[in-house]
Tab-separated table of C-alpha atoms in Angstrom:
chain	number	residue	atom	x	y	z
L	1	MET	CA	2.603	-22.387	260.775
L	2	HIS	CA	5.187	-20.000	262.190
L	3	LYS	CA	3.694	-20.270	265.674
L	4	LEU	CA	3.818	-24.074	265.586
L	5	ILE	CA	7.588	-24.133	264.914
L	6	LYS	CA	9.222	-22.441	267.871
L	7	THR	CA	12.963	-21.906	267.646
L	8	ASN	CA	15.439	-21.170	270.407
L	9	GLU	CA	16.548	-17.592	270.956
L	10	VAL	CA	20.096	-17.195	269.648
L	11	SER	CA	22.248	-14.999	271.870
L	12	GLU	CA	24.530	-12.275	270.530
L	13	GLU	CA	27.516	-14.206	271.869
L	14	ALA	CA	26.448	-17.285	269.883
L	15	LYS	CA	26.054	-15.172	266.727
L	16	ALA	CA	29.504	-13.604	267.199
L	17	THR	CA	31.072	-17.018	267.807
L	18	LEU	CA	29.401	-18.380	264.671
L	19	LYS	CA	30.801	-15.527	262.577
L	20	LYS	CA	34.305	-16.151	263.905
L	21	ARG	CA	34.020	-19.889	263.263
L	22	VAL	CA	32.848	-19.312	259.682
L	23	LEU	CA	35.656	-16.834	258.956
L	24	PHE	CA	38.288	-19.136	260.397
L	25	ALA	CA	36.788	-22.081	258.500
L	26	PHE	CA	37.310	-20.259	255.182
L	27	ILE	CA	40.944	-19.616	256.086
L	28	MET	CA	41.499	-23.293	256.887
L	29	LEU	CA	39.762	-24.362	253.663
L	30	ALA	CA	42.036	-22.029	251.673
L	31	VAL	CA	44.978	-24.123	252.882
L	32	PHE	CA	43.340	-27.543	252.884
L	33	ILE	CA	41.539	-27.540	249.508
L	34	PRO	CA	44.654	-26.974	247.301
L	35	CYS	CA	46.495	-29.745	249.166
L	36	LEU	CA	43.516	-32.069	248.761
L	37	VAL	CA	43.168	-31.368	245.033
L	38	LEU	CA	46.872	-31.620	244.239
L	39	GLY	CA	47.267	-34.745	246.369
L	40	GLY	CA	50.664	-36.425	246.232
L	41	TRP	CA	53.319	-34.777	248.371
L	42	PHE	CA	51.164	-31.709	249.043
L	43	TYR	CA	48.528	-33.733	250.869
L	44	LEU	CA	51.185	-35.876	252.551
L	45	MET	CA	53.063	-32.871	253.962
L	46	LEU	CA	49.805	-31.348	255.211
L	47	ILE	CA	49.086	-34.571	257.110
L	48	VAL	CA	52.661	-34.548	258.471
L	49	LEU	CA	52.072	-31.083	259.960
L	50	ILE	CA	48.667	-32.051	261.363
L	51	ILE	CA	50.164	-35.166	262.972
L	52	GLY	CA	52.748	-32.999	264.724
L	53	ALA	CA	50.111	-30.628	266.089
L	54	ALA	CA	47.828	-33.485	267.177
L	55	THR	CA	50.681	-35.314	268.908
L	56	TYR	CA	51.572	-32.149	270.812
L	57	GLU	CA	47.949	-31.797	271.931
L	58	ILE	CA	47.598	-35.344	273.276
L	59	ALA	CA	50.884	-34.961	275.135
L	60	THR	CA	49.816	-31.684	276.785
L	61	ALA	CA	46.181	-32.657	277.511
L	62	PRO	CA	46.900	-34.158	280.970
L	63	SER	CA	48.613	-30.876	282.053
L	64	ARG	CA	51.517	-32.894	283.437
L	65	LYS	CA	55.086	-31.961	282.600
L	66	LEU	CA	56.686	-34.729	280.550
L	67	SER	CA	60.401	-35.425	280.297
L	68	TRP	CA	62.168	-34.773	277.013
L	69	PHE	CA	62.552	-38.543	276.600
L	70	VAL	CA	58.779	-39.143	276.752
L	71	TRP	CA	58.224	-36.295	274.291
L	72	ALA	CA	60.759	-37.802	271.894
L	73	VAL	CA	59.272	-41.304	272.165
L	74	THR	CA	55.740	-39.994	271.566
L	75	PHE	CA	56.633	-38.052	268.416
L	76	VAL	CA	58.973	-40.657	266.922
L	77	ILE	CA	56.616	-43.571	267.522
L	78	MET	CA	53.618	-41.640	266.173
L	79	TYR	CA	55.336	-40.902	262.877
L	80	ALA	CA	56.787	-44.421	262.724
L	81	LEU	CA	53.360	-46.006	263.154
L	82	VAL	CA	51.639	-43.786	260.587
L	83	PHE	CA	54.271	-44.124	257.878
L	84	TRP	CA	55.176	-47.759	258.499
L	85	ILE	CA	52.945	-48.926	255.639
L	86	MET	CA	54.686	-46.536	253.206
L	87	LEU	CA	58.113	-47.860	254.202
L	88	LYS	CA	56.924	-51.471	254.028
L	89	THR	CA	55.235	-51.089	250.626
L	90	ASN	CA	58.209	-49.442	248.971
L	91	PHE	CA	60.730	-51.768	250.609
L	92	ILE	CA	58.882	-54.709	249.035
L	93	ASN	CA	58.326	-53.072	245.630
L	94	GLY	CA	61.717	-51.369	245.487
L	95	TRP	CA	62.492	-47.714	246.136
L	96	ASP	CA	63.290	-47.218	242.448
L	97	LYS	CA	59.529	-47.633	241.843
L	98	PHE	CA	58.521	-45.287	244.676
L	99	ASP	CA	55.153	-43.617	244.155
L	100	ILE	CA	53.389	-41.764	246.948
L	101	ASN	CA	50.012	-42.481	245.336
L	102	THR	CA	50.397	-46.224	245.871
L	103	SER	CA	52.126	-46.096	249.260
L	104	PHE	CA	48.995	-46.261	251.444
L	105	THR	CA	46.872	-49.146	250.224
L	106	GLU	CA	45.784	-50.578	253.575
L	107	ILE	CA	45.879	-50.011	257.327
L	108	ASN	CA	48.948	-51.693	258.742
L	109	LEU	CA	50.732	-50.755	261.975
L	110	SER	CA	54.215	-51.969	262.801
L	111	PRO	CA	54.168	-54.525	265.656
L	112	ILE	CA	57.832	-53.693	266.315
L	113	ALA	CA	57.034	-49.985	266.795
L	114	LEU	CA	54.127	-50.895	269.086
L	115	ALA	CA	56.319	-53.152	271.193
L	116	VAL	CA	59.083	-50.533	271.418
L	117	MET	CA	56.565	-47.848	272.419
L	118	ILE	CA	55.039	-49.956	275.204
L	119	GLY	CA	58.445	-51.046	276.451
L	120	LEU	CA	59.882	-47.520	276.554
L	121	TYR	CA	56.872	-46.031	278.336
L	122	LEU	CA	56.895	-48.798	280.944
L	123	PHE	CA	60.636	-48.265	281.401
L	124	VAL	CA	60.017	-44.580	282.194
L	125	VAL	CA	57.233	-45.580	284.618
L	126	ILE	CA	59.695	-47.804	286.481
L	127	ILE	CA	62.517	-45.267	286.769
L	128	LYS	CA	60.405	-42.067	287.060
L	129	ASN	CA	57.303	-43.296	288.864
L	130	LYS	CA	56.607	-40.019	290.661
L	131	GLU	CA	56.733	-37.904	287.495
L	132	PHE	CA	55.339	-40.451	284.989
L	133	ARG	CA	52.745	-42.881	286.298
L	134	LEU	CA	51.281	-46.041	284.806
L	135	VAL	CA	48.058	-44.191	283.985
L	136	ASP	CA	50.088	-41.671	281.962
L	137	ALA	CA	51.757	-44.472	280.019
L	138	CYS	CA	48.434	-46.196	279.288
L	139	TYR	CA	46.907	-42.908	278.134
L	140	LEU	CA	49.755	-42.140	275.714
L	141	ILE	CA	49.821	-45.703	274.376
L	142	ALA	CA	46.067	-45.687	273.721
L	143	MET	CA	46.005	-42.212	272.153
L	144	THR	CA	49.083	-42.811	269.996
L	145	LEU	CA	47.578	-46.038	268.684
L	146	LEU	CA	44.192	-44.414	268.015
L	147	LEU	CA	45.637	-41.402	266.212
L	148	ALA	CA	48.059	-43.534	264.191
L	149	LEU	CA	45.167	-45.665	262.926
L	150	GLY	CA	43.127	-42.562	262.112
L	151	PHE	CA	45.903	-40.732	260.266
L	152	GLN	CA	46.896	-43.813	258.302
L	153	ALA	CA	43.250	-44.191	257.284
L	154	ALA	CA	43.113	-40.499	256.264
L	155	LEU	CA	46.098	-41.074	253.969
L	156	CYS	CA	44.580	-44.280	252.648
L	157	VAL	CA	41.283	-42.563	251.738
L	158	ARG	CA	43.109	-40.049	249.511
L	159	TYR	CA	45.516	-42.490	247.839
L	160	LEU	CA	43.517	-45.749	247.697
L	161	PRO	CA	41.692	-44.867	244.421
L	162	PHE	CA	45.025	-44.877	242.550
L	163	GLU	CA	45.594	-48.521	243.410
L	164	ARG	CA	41.982	-49.603	242.751
L	165	PHE	CA	41.691	-47.894	239.353
L	166	ALA	CA	45.233	-48.763	238.200
L	167	VAL	CA	44.316	-52.435	237.716
L	168	ILE	CA	41.582	-51.575	235.178
L	169	ASP	CA	42.772	-52.234	231.633
L	170	GLY	CA	43.279	-49.046	229.672
L	171	PHE	CA	42.683	-46.769	232.640
L	172	ASP	CA	45.290	-44.020	233.057
L	173	VAL	CA	45.550	-42.813	236.658
L	174	ASN	CA	47.756	-39.927	235.518
L	175	ARG	CA	44.994	-38.281	233.510
L	176	PRO	CA	44.362	-34.798	235.008
L	177	GLU	CA	40.621	-35.423	235.393
L	178	PHE	CA	41.415	-38.469	237.534
L	179	LYS	CA	44.579	-37.313	239.288
L	180	TYR	CA	43.143	-33.993	240.473
L	181	ALA	CA	39.414	-34.752	240.565
L	182	GLN	CA	38.125	-38.306	240.609
L	183	SER	CA	40.923	-39.618	242.831
L	184	MET	CA	39.884	-37.172	245.571
L	185	PHE	CA	36.159	-37.997	245.390
L	186	LEU	CA	36.431	-40.618	248.138
L	187	MET	CA	37.921	-38.028	250.503
L	188	VAL	CA	35.361	-35.417	249.439
L	189	TYR	CA	32.613	-37.963	250.166
L	190	LEU	CA	34.036	-38.539	253.650
L	191	LEU	CA	34.318	-34.805	254.339
L	192	ILE	CA	30.736	-34.191	253.197
L	193	ALA	CA	29.508	-36.925	255.543
L	194	ILE	CA	31.489	-35.617	258.526
L	195	PHE	CA	31.396	-31.846	258.078
L	196	PHE	CA	27.721	-31.568	257.198
L	197	ASN	CA	26.937	-33.813	260.132
L	198	ASP	CA	28.703	-31.255	262.349
L	199	ILE	CA	27.089	-28.277	260.590
L	200	GLY	CA	23.611	-29.793	260.647
L	201	ALA	CA	23.937	-30.769	264.303
L	202	TYR	CA	25.258	-27.334	265.282
L	203	LEU	CA	22.529	-25.348	263.516
L	204	THR	CA	19.662	-27.703	264.388
L	205	GLY	CA	20.777	-27.898	267.991
L	206	MET	CA	21.163	-24.136	268.246
L	207	LEU	CA	17.671	-23.507	266.837
L	208	PHE	CA	15.655	-26.475	268.074
L	209	GLY	CA	17.771	-28.258	270.701
L	210	LYS	CA	15.884	-29.112	273.870
L	211	HIS	CA	16.933	-32.585	275.015
L	212	LYS	CA	20.578	-33.003	276.076
L	213	MET	CA	22.395	-35.925	274.489
L	214	ALA	CA	25.428	-36.362	276.729
L	215	PRO	CA	25.452	-33.435	279.203
L	216	ASN	CA	28.409	-34.699	281.225
L	217	ILE	CA	30.598	-35.047	278.138
L	218	SER	CA	29.350	-32.461	275.661
L	219	PRO	CA	26.848	-30.083	277.331
L	220	LYS	CA	25.711	-28.371	274.121
L	221	LYS	CA	24.877	-31.514	272.138
L	222	THR	CA	21.197	-32.339	271.853
L	223	TRP	CA	19.193	-35.200	270.355
L	224	GLU	CA	17.513	-32.713	268.021
L	225	GLY	CA	20.952	-31.636	266.795
L	226	PHE	CA	22.015	-35.259	266.426
L	227	ALA	CA	18.959	-36.027	264.263
L	228	GLY	CA	19.454	-32.907	262.136
L	229	GLY	CA	23.149	-33.585	261.590
L	230	VAL	CA	22.742	-37.258	260.687
L	231	THR	CA	19.876	-36.476	258.299
L	232	LEU	CA	21.729	-33.687	256.467
L	233	SER	CA	24.925	-35.747	256.282
L	234	PHE	CA	23.120	-38.810	254.926
L	235	LEU	CA	21.186	-36.910	252.252
L	236	LEU	CA	24.181	-34.948	250.953
L	237	SER	CA	26.708	-37.811	251.002
L	238	VAL	CA	24.260	-40.176	249.262
L	239	THR	CA	23.536	-37.520	246.651
L	240	PHE	CA	27.237	-36.947	245.998
L	241	GLY	CA	28.045	-40.671	245.788
L	242	ILE	CA	25.139	-41.430	243.452
L	243	LEU	CA	25.825	-38.437	241.197
L	244	VAL	CA	29.519	-39.170	240.588
L	245	ALA	CA	28.662	-42.828	239.975
L	246	TYR	CA	25.860	-41.882	237.565
L	247	PHE	CA	28.247	-39.715	235.538
L	248	LYS	CA	30.664	-42.679	235.374
L	249	MET	CA	33.225	-41.209	237.755
L	250	PRO	CA	32.685	-43.453	240.803
L	251	MET	CA	34.716	-42.995	243.973
L	252	LEU	CA	35.941	-46.583	243.771
L	253	PRO	CA	35.366	-49.245	241.098
L	254	GLU	CA	33.393	-52.403	241.915
L	255	ILE	CA	32.033	-50.869	245.141
L	256	PHE	CA	30.534	-47.399	244.754
L	257	THR	CA	29.134	-47.819	241.236
L	258	ILE	CA	25.605	-46.942	240.133
L	259	ASP	CA	24.550	-50.607	239.963
L	260	LYS	CA	25.775	-51.093	243.555
L	261	TRP	CA	24.069	-47.997	244.940
L	262	TYR	CA	23.171	-49.891	248.104
L	263	TRP	CA	26.773	-49.722	249.337
L	264	ILE	CA	26.629	-45.923	249.036
L	265	ILE	CA	23.420	-45.952	251.074
L	266	LEU	CA	24.908	-48.218	253.753
L	267	VAL	CA	28.200	-46.339	254.157
L	268	SER	CA	26.432	-42.962	254.097
L	269	ALA	CA	24.228	-44.102	256.977
L	270	ILE	CA	27.177	-45.339	259.052
L	271	LEU	CA	29.637	-42.453	258.637
L	272	PRO	CA	27.717	-39.733	260.528
L	273	LEU	CA	27.082	-42.134	263.415
L	274	VAL	CA	30.796	-42.929	263.628
L	275	GLY	CA	31.559	-39.209	263.387
L	276	VAL	CA	29.378	-38.490	266.424
L	277	LEU	CA	31.101	-41.343	268.294
L	278	GLY	CA	34.513	-39.834	267.518
L	279	ASP	CA	33.422	-36.382	268.635
L	280	LEU	CA	32.028	-37.676	271.927
L	281	ALA	CA	35.043	-39.927	272.548
L	282	PHE	CA	37.515	-37.062	272.222
L	283	SER	CA	35.222	-34.789	274.247
L	284	ALA	CA	35.214	-37.387	277.037
L	285	ILE	CA	39.011	-37.308	277.067
L	286	LYS	CA	38.996	-33.501	277.348
L	287	ARG	CA	36.489	-33.629	280.201
L	288	GLN	CA	38.667	-36.158	281.993
L	289	PHE	CA	41.440	-33.567	282.083
L	290	GLY	CA	39.151	-30.591	282.702
L	291	LYS	CA	39.757	-28.974	279.305
L	292	LYS	CA	37.328	-27.216	276.985
L	293	ASP	CA	39.631	-27.409	273.950
L	294	TYR	CA	42.810	-29.346	273.207
L	295	SER	CA	44.545	-26.065	272.342
L	296	LYS	CA	43.867	-22.649	270.793
L	297	VAL	CA	45.913	-23.113	267.629
L	298	LEU	CA	42.786	-22.803	265.431
L	299	GLY	CA	41.274	-19.837	267.259
L	300	PRO	CA	37.497	-20.216	267.827
L	301	HIS	CA	37.689	-23.775	266.529
L	302	GLY	CA	39.986	-24.813	269.382
L	303	GLY	CA	42.772	-27.277	268.684
L	304	VAL	CA	43.543	-29.537	265.743
L	305	LEU	CA	42.014	-32.536	267.520
L	306	ASP	CA	38.844	-30.546	268.174
L	307	ARG	CA	38.373	-30.279	264.398
L	308	ILE	CA	39.572	-33.658	263.133
L	309	ASP	CA	38.299	-36.063	265.808
L	310	SER	CA	35.195	-37.025	263.804
L	311	THR	CA	37.161	-37.129	260.549
L	312	LEU	CA	39.729	-39.586	261.927
L	313	PHE	CA	37.004	-41.920	263.179
L	314	GLY	CA	35.134	-41.535	259.888
L	315	ALA	CA	38.231	-42.250	257.784
L	316	LEU	CA	38.969	-45.376	259.796
L	317	ALA	CA	35.371	-46.580	259.472
L	318	LEU	CA	35.337	-45.857	255.715
L	319	VAL	CA	38.547	-47.799	255.049
L	320	VAL	CA	37.387	-50.742	257.184
L	321	LEU	CA	34.041	-50.826	255.365
L	322	VAL	CA	35.759	-50.713	251.953
L	323	ILE	CA	38.025	-53.607	252.968
L	324	PHE	CA	35.111	-55.681	254.272
L	325	ILE	CA	32.902	-55.002	251.235
L	326	THR	CA	35.764	-55.808	248.848
L	327	ASN	CA	36.509	-59.077	250.686
L	328	GLY	CA	32.899	-60.177	250.835
L	329	TRP	CA	32.597	-59.293	254.551
L	330	SER	CA	35.232	-61.892	255.429
L	331	PHE	CA	37.506	-61.377	258.442
L	332	PHE	CA	40.170	-63.665	257.000
L	333	GLN	CA	41.081	-62.084	253.646
């Protein structure tokens, strides 16, 4: 049996890199997990810092020196787009009733901020055409919009359960077992789907990878790795979703319950595919600018965007699926 299953020879360099990645991963988890569990302002401030790092990376990716004005516009508009829904929600409900846990209930970008961003970038193109070209403006507009959607979705995934469970009669969203456990299950489910897709693809590809998946975009990705990652992700995310629903602590009511197990199956099958799409999309952008990593801020893991690209796509897909399932797959509700 051993002779029939032939694995690739793993180089010493690959082993050393794997050790560094694992060590650095534990350090990152030591910061991320407490913020995820505590939620509220802890999770919000973590996202604020990640947004800053990600914005810096998209602005430096083209290796073109930007004016201070373009830098300012990029950062201000990014934060304005992400946190627009929080400002809108609390302006309507009244700031005296402000609650971070109910501030991100949907994906909603400000059309005013979008219009201002496009107008300002085009203005710079007109007056500084040699230093800031139309292609630069289009790149920053597209990336700012994409990241804003992804980060808003990442906030929504953590805080959405508070809104969905709060409408249930007799349910107390401030109970510790909900506030610090059940309310984060939706995010944990997403992370299981995305991270174990990456882990499964990495290990399967390293051991069994033979057929390149997208050599011009991501040279190390193989179809064997893709299959291994999607399979591991699907099995573990389905298991998690079914288990918490079985023990009457579903991720969301009326959607991911034990009697509606089929939604867990469907979403679990989609998330790893979307995660791969996000990874390849951001890799294509790096290749366009001749970069291996967006930065070196996370050591062997590269930049922030190198680690969260799949998660942002997955969060956006998860929120969209939840909205569609809740509205009976209608585009008009």
